[in-house]
Amino acid sequence: MGEREVLVNVKKFIETQVEEIGRTVGKAKAISALSGGVDSSTCTVLAHRALGSQLKSVFIDNGLMRAGEPQEVAKIFKGLGITVDIVNTKNEFFAALKGKTDPEEKRKAFRYAFYSSFGREVLKSKAPFLVQGTIAADIIETQMGVKTQHNILEQIGIDPEKGFGFKVVEPIKELFKHEVRVVAKELGLPEKIYNRMPFPGPALATRVIGEVTPERVALVRAATVIVEEEVAPLKPFQAFAVLLADKGTGISGGKRTFGNIIIIRSVESKDAMTAEPTPIPFETLTRMAKRITEEVPDVSRVAYELTPKPPATIEYI
Ligand code: XMP
């Protein structure tokens, strides 16, 4: 079905995909890696409609998600009758990231930890089918060389062609993001999911400059809660907190301290290719700064980032 048709006949799209998944997978098992993002959530519900208990849904808890995210996603899916296994791989991710400060090395370490942990789950499940939330933009960006190859099976070292009958099922590969959101809504996913802000695969690791340790991730996670809460009424395209690697002098209890620096990043964008800073009211900005310095331990300074994309990117690594 063509992309535009999806918007006018979303019920038909769902029906067709559910039938197609059922036909492809037959009586075999399939596995889905759920992140809680709109793409993987949509695919998981479509596949569950087609396969029921033949589908295994796993959430890789890498220790880098936002506050309460794994449990919240599992709860939402439980409400839809879908069991999600949360696989705790925190130690593996932090071990992979230990001592790394170079942005590309951090991204590589994250990718490697993801492929090895998810690869293990795929092999353990003995499922010959992998449901993947590839969307049209992923394929285009891979062809353009912007993204690394999107095919997870190949990344985890399983050649879909040569491997023992391994197949990738990509029910939304013809859709663009706004169309996926329409399908997600129709499938009964809550607004929290279908209108979810983009959140990068490497999660909070993209927002911790310097070494990614559990303590530093906890700090940026706590600041993120405040930023998301305060800017929610403005409905930005994306908003988050970033922890810098440097420190700044502050005053606490009449004493000079040397604390962390948090950057607030909030942008408006259509497709994430270009972006503009959100015109956040000054009172909201100062309230965020006050809350972050008061509620997050060891933060002495907060700044609001004003750079559009380009020349900056949205994320910091
Ligand atoms: P940048 O930082 O390149 O980000 O301007 C553009 C959009 O992509 C998201 N992003 C990622 N998403 N894996 C993802 O799934 C990644 O490695 C990644 N890096 C950036 C970013 O949040 C923004 O929406």
mmCIF file of C-alpha atoms and ligand atoms in Angstrom:
data_model
loop_
_atom_site.group_PDB
_atom_site.id
_atom_site.type_symbol
_atom_site.label_atom_id
_atom_site.label_comp_id
_atom_site.label_asym_id
_atom_site.label_seq_id
_atom_site.Cartn_x
_atom_site.Cartn_y
_atom_site.Cartn_z
ATOM 1 C CA MET A 1 0.000 0.000 0.000
ATOM 2 C CA GLY A 2 1.347 3.451 -0.907
ATOM 3 C CA GLU A 3 2.195 5.901 1.842
ATOM 4 C CA ARG A 4 -0.568 8.421 1.203
ATOM 5 C CA GLU A 5 -3.230 5.730 1.040
ATOM 6 C CA VAL A 6 -2.302 4.816 4.608
ATOM 7 C CA LEU A 7 -3.588 8.134 5.873
ATOM 8 C CA VAL A 8 -7.003 7.699 4.259
ATOM 9 C CA ASN A 9 -7.384 4.002 4.917
ATOM 10 C CA VAL A 10 -5.528 3.189 8.059
ATOM 11 C CA LYS A 11 -7.865 0.309 8.998
ATOM 12 C CA LYS A 12 -7.172 -1.372 5.656
ATOM 13 C CA PHE A 13 -3.422 -0.892 6.127
ATOM 14 C CA ILE A 14 -3.572 -2.589 9.532
ATOM 15 C CA GLU A 15 -5.699 -5.451 8.215
ATOM 16 C CA THR A 16 -3.353 -6.024 5.263
ATOM 17 C CA GLN A 17 -0.207 -5.986 7.411
ATOM 18 C CA VAL A 18 -1.674 -8.303 10.044
ATOM 19 C CA GLU A 19 -2.620 -10.791 7.305
ATOM 20 C CA GLU A 20 0.775 -10.452 5.676
ATOM 21 C CA ILE A 21 2.681 -11.049 8.947
ATOM 22 C CA GLY A 22 0.492 -14.087 9.664
ATOM 23 C CA ARG A 23 1.127 -15.478 6.205
ATOM 24 C CA THR A 24 4.892 -14.886 6.381
ATOM 25 C CA VAL A 25 5.473 -16.277 9.865
ATOM 26 C CA GLY A 26 2.925 -19.110 9.719
ATOM 27 C CA LYS A 27 3.179 -21.275 12.816
ATOM 28 C CA ALA A 28 6.746 -20.252 13.627
ATOM 29 C CA LYS A 29 7.953 -17.894 16.355
ATOM 30 C CA ALA A 30 8.941 -14.257 15.961
ATOM 31 C CA ILE A 31 10.802 -11.850 18.181
ATOM 32 C CA SER A 32 10.409 -8.099 18.472
ATOM 33 C CA ALA A 33 12.823 -5.636 20.084
ATOM 34 C CA LEU A 34 10.636 -3.041 21.698
ATOM 35 C CA SER A 35 12.109 0.318 22.708
ATOM 36 C CA GLY A 36 8.879 2.148 23.430
ATOM 37 C CA GLY A 37 9.421 4.406 20.415
ATOM 38 C CA VAL A 38 6.497 4.763 18.030
ATOM 39 C CA ASP A 39 8.048 2.541 15.305
ATOM 40 C CA SER A 40 8.866 -0.517 17.379
ATOM 41 C CA SER A 41 5.643 -0.121 19.378
ATOM 42 C CA THR A 42 3.529 -0.096 16.211
ATOM 43 C CA CYS A 43 5.304 -3.153 14.814
ATOM 44 C CA THR A 44 4.961 -5.036 18.067
ATOM 45 C CA VAL A 45 1.193 -4.468 18.211
ATOM 46 C CA LEU A 46 0.746 -5.400 14.524
ATOM 47 C CA ALA A 47 2.791 -8.566 15.003
ATOM 48 C CA HIS A 48 0.982 -9.453 18.209
ATOM 49 C CA ARG A 49 -2.376 -9.126 16.426
ATOM 50 C CA ALA A 50 -1.129 -11.512 13.771
ATOM 51 C CA LEU A 51 0.775 -13.962 15.955
ATOM 52 C CA GLY A 52 -0.459 -13.787 19.557
ATOM 53 C CA SER A 53 1.700 -15.947 21.800
ATOM 54 C CA GLN A 54 4.011 -16.886 18.892
ATOM 55 C CA LEU A 55 5.517 -13.412 19.329
ATOM 56 C CA LYS A 56 8.162 -12.729 21.960
ATOM 57 C CA SER A 57 8.650 -9.050 22.771
ATOM 58 C CA VAL A 58 11.805 -7.967 24.551
ATOM 59 C CA PHE A 59 12.867 -4.636 25.942
ATOM 60 C CA ILE A 60 16.639 -4.331 26.296
ATOM 61 C CA ASP A 61 17.150 -2.298 29.465
ATOM 62 C CA ASN A 62 20.540 -0.779 28.771
ATOM 63 C CA GLY A 63 20.553 1.430 31.893
ATOM 64 C CA LEU A 64 20.487 4.508 29.665
ATOM 65 C CA MET A 65 16.752 5.006 29.331
ATOM 66 C CA ARG A 66 14.790 7.865 30.844
ATOM 67 C CA ALA A 67 13.304 7.669 34.351
ATOM 68 C CA GLY A 68 11.007 4.642 34.748
ATOM 69 C CA GLU A 69 10.891 4.067 30.981
ATOM 70 C CA PRO A 70 11.305 0.265 30.789
ATOM 71 C CA GLN A 71 8.629 -0.375 33.425
ATOM 72 C CA GLU A 72 6.285 2.201 31.930
ATOM 73 C CA VAL A 73 6.560 0.712 28.435
ATOM 74 C CA ALA A 74 5.990 -2.806 29.790
ATOM 75 C CA LYS A 75 2.920 -1.561 31.672
ATOM 76 C CA ILE A 76 1.431 0.120 28.599
ATOM 77 C CA PHE A 77 1.857 -3.095 26.611
ATOM 78 C CA LYS A 78 0.465 -5.218 29.431
ATOM 79 C CA GLY A 79 -2.642 -3.043 29.181
ATOM 80 C CA LEU A 80 -2.866 -4.096 25.524
ATOM 81 C CA GLY A 81 -2.505 -7.764 26.447
ATOM 82 C CA ILE A 82 1.135 -7.965 25.323
ATOM 83 C CA THR A 83 3.779 -9.354 27.667
ATOM 84 C CA VAL A 84 7.153 -7.651 27.395
ATOM 85 C CA ASP A 85 10.269 -9.257 28.850
ATOM 86 C CA ILE A 86 12.628 -6.631 30.248
ATOM 87 C CA VAL A 87 16.175 -7.896 29.788
ATOM 88 C CA ASN A 88 18.591 -6.243 32.196
ATOM 89 C CA THR A 89 21.836 -5.564 30.355
ATOM 90 C CA LYS A 90 22.906 -2.480 32.299
ATOM 91 C CA ASN A 91 26.270 -3.877 33.387
ATOM 92 C CA GLU A 92 27.105 -4.917 29.837
ATOM 93 C CA PHE A 93 26.423 -1.416 28.475
ATOM 94 C CA PHE A 94 28.277 0.416 31.232
ATOM 95 C CA ALA A 95 31.220 -1.952 30.873
ATOM 96 C CA ALA A 96 31.305 -1.280 27.123
ATOM 97 C CA LEU A 97 31.192 2.488 27.687
ATOM 98 C CA LYS A 98 33.702 2.571 30.545
ATOM 99 C CA GLY A 99 36.582 4.965 29.987
ATOM 100 C CA LYS A 100 35.296 6.123 26.579
ATOM 101 C CA THR A 101 35.009 9.856 25.955
ATOM 102 C CA ASP A 102 35.202 10.089 22.172
ATOM 103 C CA PRO A 103 31.660 10.503 20.724
ATOM 104 C CA GLU A 104 32.149 8.006 17.890
ATOM 105 C CA GLU A 105 33.780 5.462 20.176
ATOM 106 C CA LYS A 106 30.859 5.802 22.556
ATOM 107 C CA ARG A 107 28.383 5.251 19.729
ATOM 108 C CA LYS A 108 30.348 2.232 18.529
ATOM 109 C CA ALA A 109 30.519 0.749 22.039
ATOM 110 C CA PHE A 110 26.785 1.230 22.448
ATOM 111 C CA ARG A 111 26.022 -0.410 19.104
ATOM 112 C CA TYR A 112 28.240 -3.354 19.869
ATOM 113 C CA ALA A 113 26.600 -3.879 23.288
ATOM 114 C CA PHE A 114 23.147 -3.678 21.707
ATOM 115 C CA TYR A 115 23.876 -6.128 18.927
ATOM 116 C CA SER A 116 25.538 -8.623 21.218
ATOM 117 C CA SER A 117 22.807 -8.497 23.890
ATOM 118 C CA PHE A 118 19.915 -8.535 21.438
ATOM 119 C CA GLY A 119 21.651 -11.142 19.296
ATOM 120 C CA ARG A 120 21.801 -13.389 22.343
ATOM 121 C CA GLU A 121 18.064 -12.936 22.925
ATOM 122 C CA VAL A 122 17.278 -13.741 19.293
ATOM 123 C CA LEU A 123 19.321 -16.942 19.397
ATOM 124 C CA LYS A 124 17.902 -17.921 22.797
ATOM 125 C CA SER A 125 14.331 -17.494 21.575
ATOM 126 C CA LYS A 126 15.025 -19.755 18.582
ATOM 127 C CA ALA A 127 12.663 -17.498 16.635
ATOM 128 C CA PRO A 128 13.396 -17.557 12.900
ATOM 129 C CA PHE A 129 11.597 -14.249 12.358
ATOM 130 C CA LEU A 130 12.586 -10.835 13.599
ATOM 131 C CA VAL A 131 10.009 -8.051 13.556
ATOM 132 C CA GLN A 132 11.722 -4.773 12.910
ATOM 133 C CA GLY A 133 10.354 -1.215 12.945
ATOM 134 C CA THR A 134 12.223 -0.021 9.873
ATOM 135 C CA ILE A 135 10.522 3.011 8.319
ATOM 136 C CA ALA A 136 10.979 4.614 4.905
ATOM 137 C CA ALA A 137 13.369 7.288 6.231
ATOM 138 C CA ASP A 138 15.683 4.578 7.656
ATOM 139 C CA ILE A 139 16.008 2.962 4.241
ATOM 140 C CA ILE A 140 16.551 6.303 2.491
ATOM 141 C CA GLU A 141 19.138 7.440 5.077
ATOM 142 C CA THR A 142 20.963 4.113 4.868
ATOM 143 C CA GLN A 143 21.111 4.424 1.071
ATOM 144 C CA MET A 144 22.382 7.999 1.441
ATOM 145 C CA GLY A 145 25.030 6.838 3.894
ATOM 146 C CA VAL A 146 23.668 9.010 6.739
ATOM 147 C CA LYS A 147 22.782 5.997 8.844
ATOM 148 C CA THR A 148 24.664 2.777 9.347
ATOM 149 C CA GLN A 149 22.918 -0.254 7.873
ATOM 150 C CA HIS A 150 19.506 -0.531 9.505
ATOM 151 C CA ASN A 151 19.156 -4.298 9.202
ATOM 152 C CA ILE A 152 19.575 -5.618 12.737
ATOM 153 C CA LEU A 153 20.049 -9.243 11.700
ATOM 154 C CA GLU A 154 23.079 -8.378 9.614
ATOM 155 C CA GLN A 155 24.402 -6.215 12.428
ATOM 156 C CA ILE A 156 24.206 -9.042 14.921
ATOM 157 C CA GLY A 157 26.111 -11.283 12.561
ATOM 158 C CA ILE A 158 23.197 -13.302 11.266
ATOM 159 C CA ASP A 159 23.077 -13.201 7.503
ATOM 160 C CA PRO A 160 19.350 -13.213 6.689
ATOM 161 C CA GLU A 161 20.077 -14.914 3.353
ATOM 162 C CA LYS A 162 22.505 -17.598 4.436
ATOM 163 C CA GLY A 163 21.369 -18.063 8.036
ATOM 164 C CA PHE A 164 19.080 -20.882 8.974
ATOM 165 C CA GLY A 165 15.854 -19.443 7.589
ATOM 166 C CA PHE A 166 16.236 -16.147 9.441
ATOM 167 C CA LYS A 167 13.903 -13.526 8.072
ATOM 168 C CA VAL A 168 13.199 -9.909 8.860
ATOM 169 C CA VAL A 169 9.587 -8.783 8.934
ATOM 170 C CA GLU A 170 9.236 -5.040 8.338
ATOM 171 C CA PRO A 171 5.542 -4.162 8.333
ATOM 172 C CA ILE A 172 5.937 -0.353 8.296
ATOM 173 C CA LYS A 173 8.892 0.018 5.949
ATOM 174 C CA GLU A 174 6.847 2.043 3.443
ATOM 175 C CA LEU A 175 5.658 4.572 5.983
ATOM 176 C CA PHE A 176 7.003 7.927 7.092
ATOM 177 C CA LYS A 177 6.966 8.943 10.735
ATOM 178 C CA HIS A 178 3.730 10.939 10.657
ATOM 179 C CA GLU A 179 1.991 7.970 9.049
ATOM 180 C CA VAL A 180 3.334 5.581 11.664
ATOM 181 C CA ARG A 181 1.820 7.845 14.323
ATOM 182 C CA VAL A 182 -1.605 7.564 12.623
ATOM 183 C CA VAL A 183 -1.348 3.763 12.545
ATOM 184 C CA ALA A 184 -0.169 3.672 16.185
ATOM 185 C CA LYS A 185 -3.161 5.731 17.275
ATOM 186 C CA GLU A 186 -5.562 3.504 15.354
ATOM 187 C CA LEU A 187 -3.999 0.438 17.005
ATOM 188 C CA GLY A 188 -5.033 1.816 20.393
ATOM 189 C CA LEU A 189 -1.576 2.828 21.582
ATOM 190 C CA PRO A 190 -1.786 5.730 24.055
ATOM 191 C CA GLU A 191 -0.860 9.295 23.068
ATOM 192 C CA LYS A 192 2.284 8.950 25.162
ATOM 193 C CA ILE A 193 3.497 6.482 22.532
ATOM 194 C CA TYR A 194 2.019 7.748 19.274
ATOM 195 C CA ASN A 195 3.085 11.335 19.953
ATOM 196 C CA ARG A 196 6.367 10.383 21.583
ATOM 197 C CA MET A 197 9.323 12.691 21.121
ATOM 198 C CA PRO A 198 12.154 11.175 19.107
ATOM 199 C CA PHE A 199 14.632 9.512 21.433
ATOM 200 C CA PRO A 200 17.949 8.300 20.038
ATOM 201 C CA GLY A 201 18.926 4.625 19.993
ATOM 202 C CA PRO A 202 22.034 5.227 22.157
ATOM 203 C CA ALA A 203 19.637 6.869 24.622
ATOM 204 C CA LEU A 204 21.075 9.072 27.384
ATOM 205 C CA ALA A 205 24.610 8.189 26.237
ATOM 206 C CA THR A 206 24.124 10.876 23.550
ATOM 207 C CA ARG A 207 23.497 13.435 26.301
ATOM 208 C CA VAL A 208 26.421 12.754 28.598
ATOM 209 C CA ILE A 209 29.571 14.448 27.353
ATOM 210 C CA GLY A 210 32.689 12.654 28.505
ATOM 211 C CA GLU A 211 32.555 9.286 30.224
ATOM 212 C CA VAL A 212 29.161 7.592 30.523
ATOM 213 C CA THR A 213 29.004 6.248 34.087
ATOM 214 C CA PRO A 214 25.890 5.158 36.035
ATOM 215 C CA GLU A 215 26.265 8.223 38.295
ATOM 216 C CA ARG A 216 26.516 10.691 35.423
ATOM 217 C CA VAL A 217 23.571 9.063 33.629
ATOM 218 C CA ALA A 218 21.509 9.319 36.857
ATOM 219 C CA LEU A 219 22.266 13.036 36.950
ATOM 220 C CA VAL A 220 21.205 13.740 33.366
ATOM 221 C CA ARG A 221 18.159 11.479 33.836
ATOM 222 C CA ALA A 222 16.979 13.557 36.826
ATOM 223 C CA ALA A 223 17.486 16.810 34.897
ATOM 224 C CA THR A 224 15.616 15.346 31.892
ATOM 225 C CA VAL A 225 12.524 14.701 34.038
ATOM 226 C CA ILE A 226 12.448 18.405 34.965
ATOM 227 C CA VAL A 227 13.014 19.642 31.393
ATOM 228 C CA GLU A 228 10.342 17.337 29.941
ATOM 229 C CA GLU A 229 7.856 18.364 32.635
ATOM 230 C CA GLU A 230 8.423 22.093 32.279
ATOM 231 C CA VAL A 231 8.356 22.284 28.486
ATOM 232 C CA ALA A 232 5.479 19.815 28.023
ATOM 233 C CA PRO A 233 2.852 22.590 27.527
ATOM 234 C CA LEU A 234 4.937 23.961 24.624
ATOM 235 C CA LYS A 235 4.938 20.564 22.854
ATOM 236 C CA PRO A 236 8.443 20.936 21.407
ATOM 237 C CA PHE A 237 9.683 18.554 18.719
ATOM 238 C CA GLN A 238 12.356 17.382 21.143
ATOM 239 C CA ALA A 239 13.564 18.647 24.541
ATOM 240 C CA PHE A 240 16.145 17.269 26.922
ATOM 241 C CA ALA A 241 19.038 17.923 29.286
ATOM 242 C CA VAL A 242 22.727 17.436 28.529
ATOM 243 C CA LEU A 243 25.538 16.989 31.048
ATOM 244 C CA LEU A 244 28.788 18.680 30.106
ATOM 245 C CA ALA A 245 32.178 17.183 30.926
ATOM 246 C CA ASP A 246 33.496 20.382 32.470
ATOM 247 C CA LYS A 247 32.580 21.873 35.829
ATOM 248 C CA GLY A 248 31.728 25.398 36.957
ATOM 249 C CA THR A 249 32.113 27.268 40.217
ATOM 250 C CA GLY A 250 29.021 27.925 42.318
ATOM 251 C CA ILE A 251 28.026 28.894 45.842
ATOM 252 C CA SER A 252 26.234 26.536 48.178
ATOM 253 C CA GLY A 253 25.621 27.193 51.876
ATOM 254 C CA GLY A 254 27.984 30.171 51.723
ATOM 255 C CA LYS A 255 30.802 28.006 50.367
ATOM 256 C CA ARG A 256 32.372 27.888 46.943
ATOM 257 C CA THR A 257 31.578 24.647 45.103
ATOM 258 C CA PHE A 258 32.695 23.190 41.837
ATOM 259 C CA GLY A 259 29.607 21.666 40.286
ATOM 260 C CA ASN A 260 28.235 20.144 37.095
ATOM 261 C CA ILE A 261 26.922 22.123 34.158
ATOM 262 C CA ILE A 262 23.610 21.178 32.559
ATOM 263 C CA ILE A 263 22.539 22.402 29.136
ATOM 264 C CA ILE A 264 18.859 22.531 28.248
ATOM 265 C CA ARG A 265 18.222 21.699 24.585
ATOM 266 C CA SER A 266 14.774 22.168 23.069
ATOM 267 C CA VAL A 267 14.143 22.317 19.338
ATOM 268 C CA GLU A 268 11.407 22.716 16.776
ATOM 269 C CA SER A 269 11.705 20.645 13.634
ATOM 270 C CA LYS A 270 9.667 18.811 11.013
ATOM 271 C CA ASP A 271 11.963 15.951 10.140
ATOM 272 C CA ALA A 272 15.054 16.418 12.377
ATOM 273 C CA MET A 273 17.111 17.359 9.306
ATOM 274 C CA THR A 274 17.034 21.017 10.339
ATOM 275 C CA ALA A 275 15.970 22.480 13.688
ATOM 276 C CA GLU A 276 15.453 25.791 15.483
ATOM 277 C CA PRO A 277 15.659 26.442 19.218
ATOM 278 C CA THR A 278 12.230 26.539 20.897
ATOM 279 C CA PRO A 279 11.271 30.099 21.957
ATOM 280 C CA ILE A 280 10.807 29.090 25.594
ATOM 281 C CA PRO A 281 9.344 31.867 27.793
ATOM 282 C CA PHE A 282 11.974 33.355 30.092
ATOM 283 C CA GLU A 283 10.017 32.425 33.241
ATOM 284 C CA THR A 284 9.995 28.784 32.179
ATOM 285 C CA LEU A 285 13.741 28.899 31.538
ATOM 286 C CA THR A 286 14.535 30.448 34.914
ATOM 287 C CA ARG A 287 12.167 28.021 36.681
ATOM 288 C CA MET A 288 13.944 25.086 35.023
ATOM 289 C CA ALA A 289 17.334 26.460 36.067
ATOM 290 C CA LYS A 290 16.116 26.898 39.651
ATOM 291 C CA ARG A 291 14.596 23.423 39.804
ATOM 292 C CA ILE A 292 17.612 21.706 38.263
ATOM 293 C CA THR A 293 20.106 23.382 40.612
ATOM 294 C CA GLU A 294 17.880 22.682 43.619
ATOM 295 C CA GLU A 295 16.631 19.205 42.799
ATOM 296 C CA VAL A 296 19.572 17.590 41.018
ATOM 297 C CA PRO A 297 22.614 17.079 43.248
ATOM 298 C CA ASP A 298 25.906 18.758 42.375
ATOM 299 C CA VAL A 299 24.676 21.024 39.594
ATOM 300 C CA SER A 300 25.984 24.582 39.855
ATOM 301 C CA ARG A 301 25.010 25.964 36.464
ATOM 302 C CA VAL A 302 22.272 25.619 33.850
ATOM 303 C CA ALA A 303 22.313 27.139 30.357
ATOM 304 C CA TYR A 304 19.866 27.172 27.437
ATOM 305 C CA GLU A 305 21.305 26.276 24.063
ATOM 306 C CA LEU A 306 20.450 28.601 21.172
ATOM 307 C CA THR A 307 22.129 26.932 18.208
ATOM 308 C CA PRO A 308 19.987 25.825 15.271
ATOM 309 C CA LYS A 309 20.729 22.755 13.142
ATOM 310 C CA PRO A 310 22.815 23.333 11.131
ATOM 311 C CA PRO A 311 25.460 24.175 12.232
ATOM 312 C CA ALA A 312 24.819 22.167 15.435
ATOM 313 C CA THR A 313 23.186 18.747 15.497
ATOM 314 C CA ILE A 314 20.224 18.142 17.778
ATOM 315 C CA GLU A 315 22.028 15.680 20.050
ATOM 316 C CA TYR A 316 25.448 16.409 21.535
ATOM 317 C CA ILE A 317 27.334 13.373 20.247
HETATM 318 P P1 XMP B 1 21.099 14.829 15.212
HETATM 319 O O1 XMP B 1 21.736 14.867 16.566
HETATM 320 O O2 XMP B 1 21.898 14.073 14.208
HETATM 321 O O3 XMP B 1 19.753 14.016 15.391
HETATM 322 O O4 XMP B 1 20.703 16.200 14.719
HETATM 323 C C1 XMP B 1 18.685 13.984 14.461
HETATM 324 C C2 XMP B 1 17.553 13.169 15.071
HETATM 325 O O5 XMP B 1 17.961 11.799 15.178
HETATM 326 C C3 XMP B 1 17.993 11.397 16.536
HETATM 327 N N1 XMP B 1 19.227 10.607 16.697
HETATM 328 C C4 XMP B 1 19.255 9.277 16.691
HETATM 329 N N2 XMP B 1 18.276 8.370 16.587
HETATM 330 N N3 XMP B 1 19.857 6.637 16.761
HETATM 331 C C5 XMP B 1 18.569 7.055 16.647
HETATM 332 O O6 XMP B 1 17.678 6.219 16.597
HETATM 333 C C6 XMP B 1 20.908 7.488 16.855
HETATM 334 O O7 XMP B 1 22.054 7.080 16.972
HETATM 335 C C7 XMP B 1 20.585 8.881 16.825
HETATM 336 N N4 XMP B 1 21.337 10.007 16.889
HETATM 337 C C8 XMP B 1 20.492 11.046 16.798
HETATM 338 C C9 XMP B 1 17.986 12.669 17.362
HETATM 339 O O8 XMP B 1 17.417 12.460 18.654
HETATM 340 C C10 XMP B 1 17.186 13.588 16.489
HETATM 341 O O9 XMP B 1 15.790 13.382 16.640
#
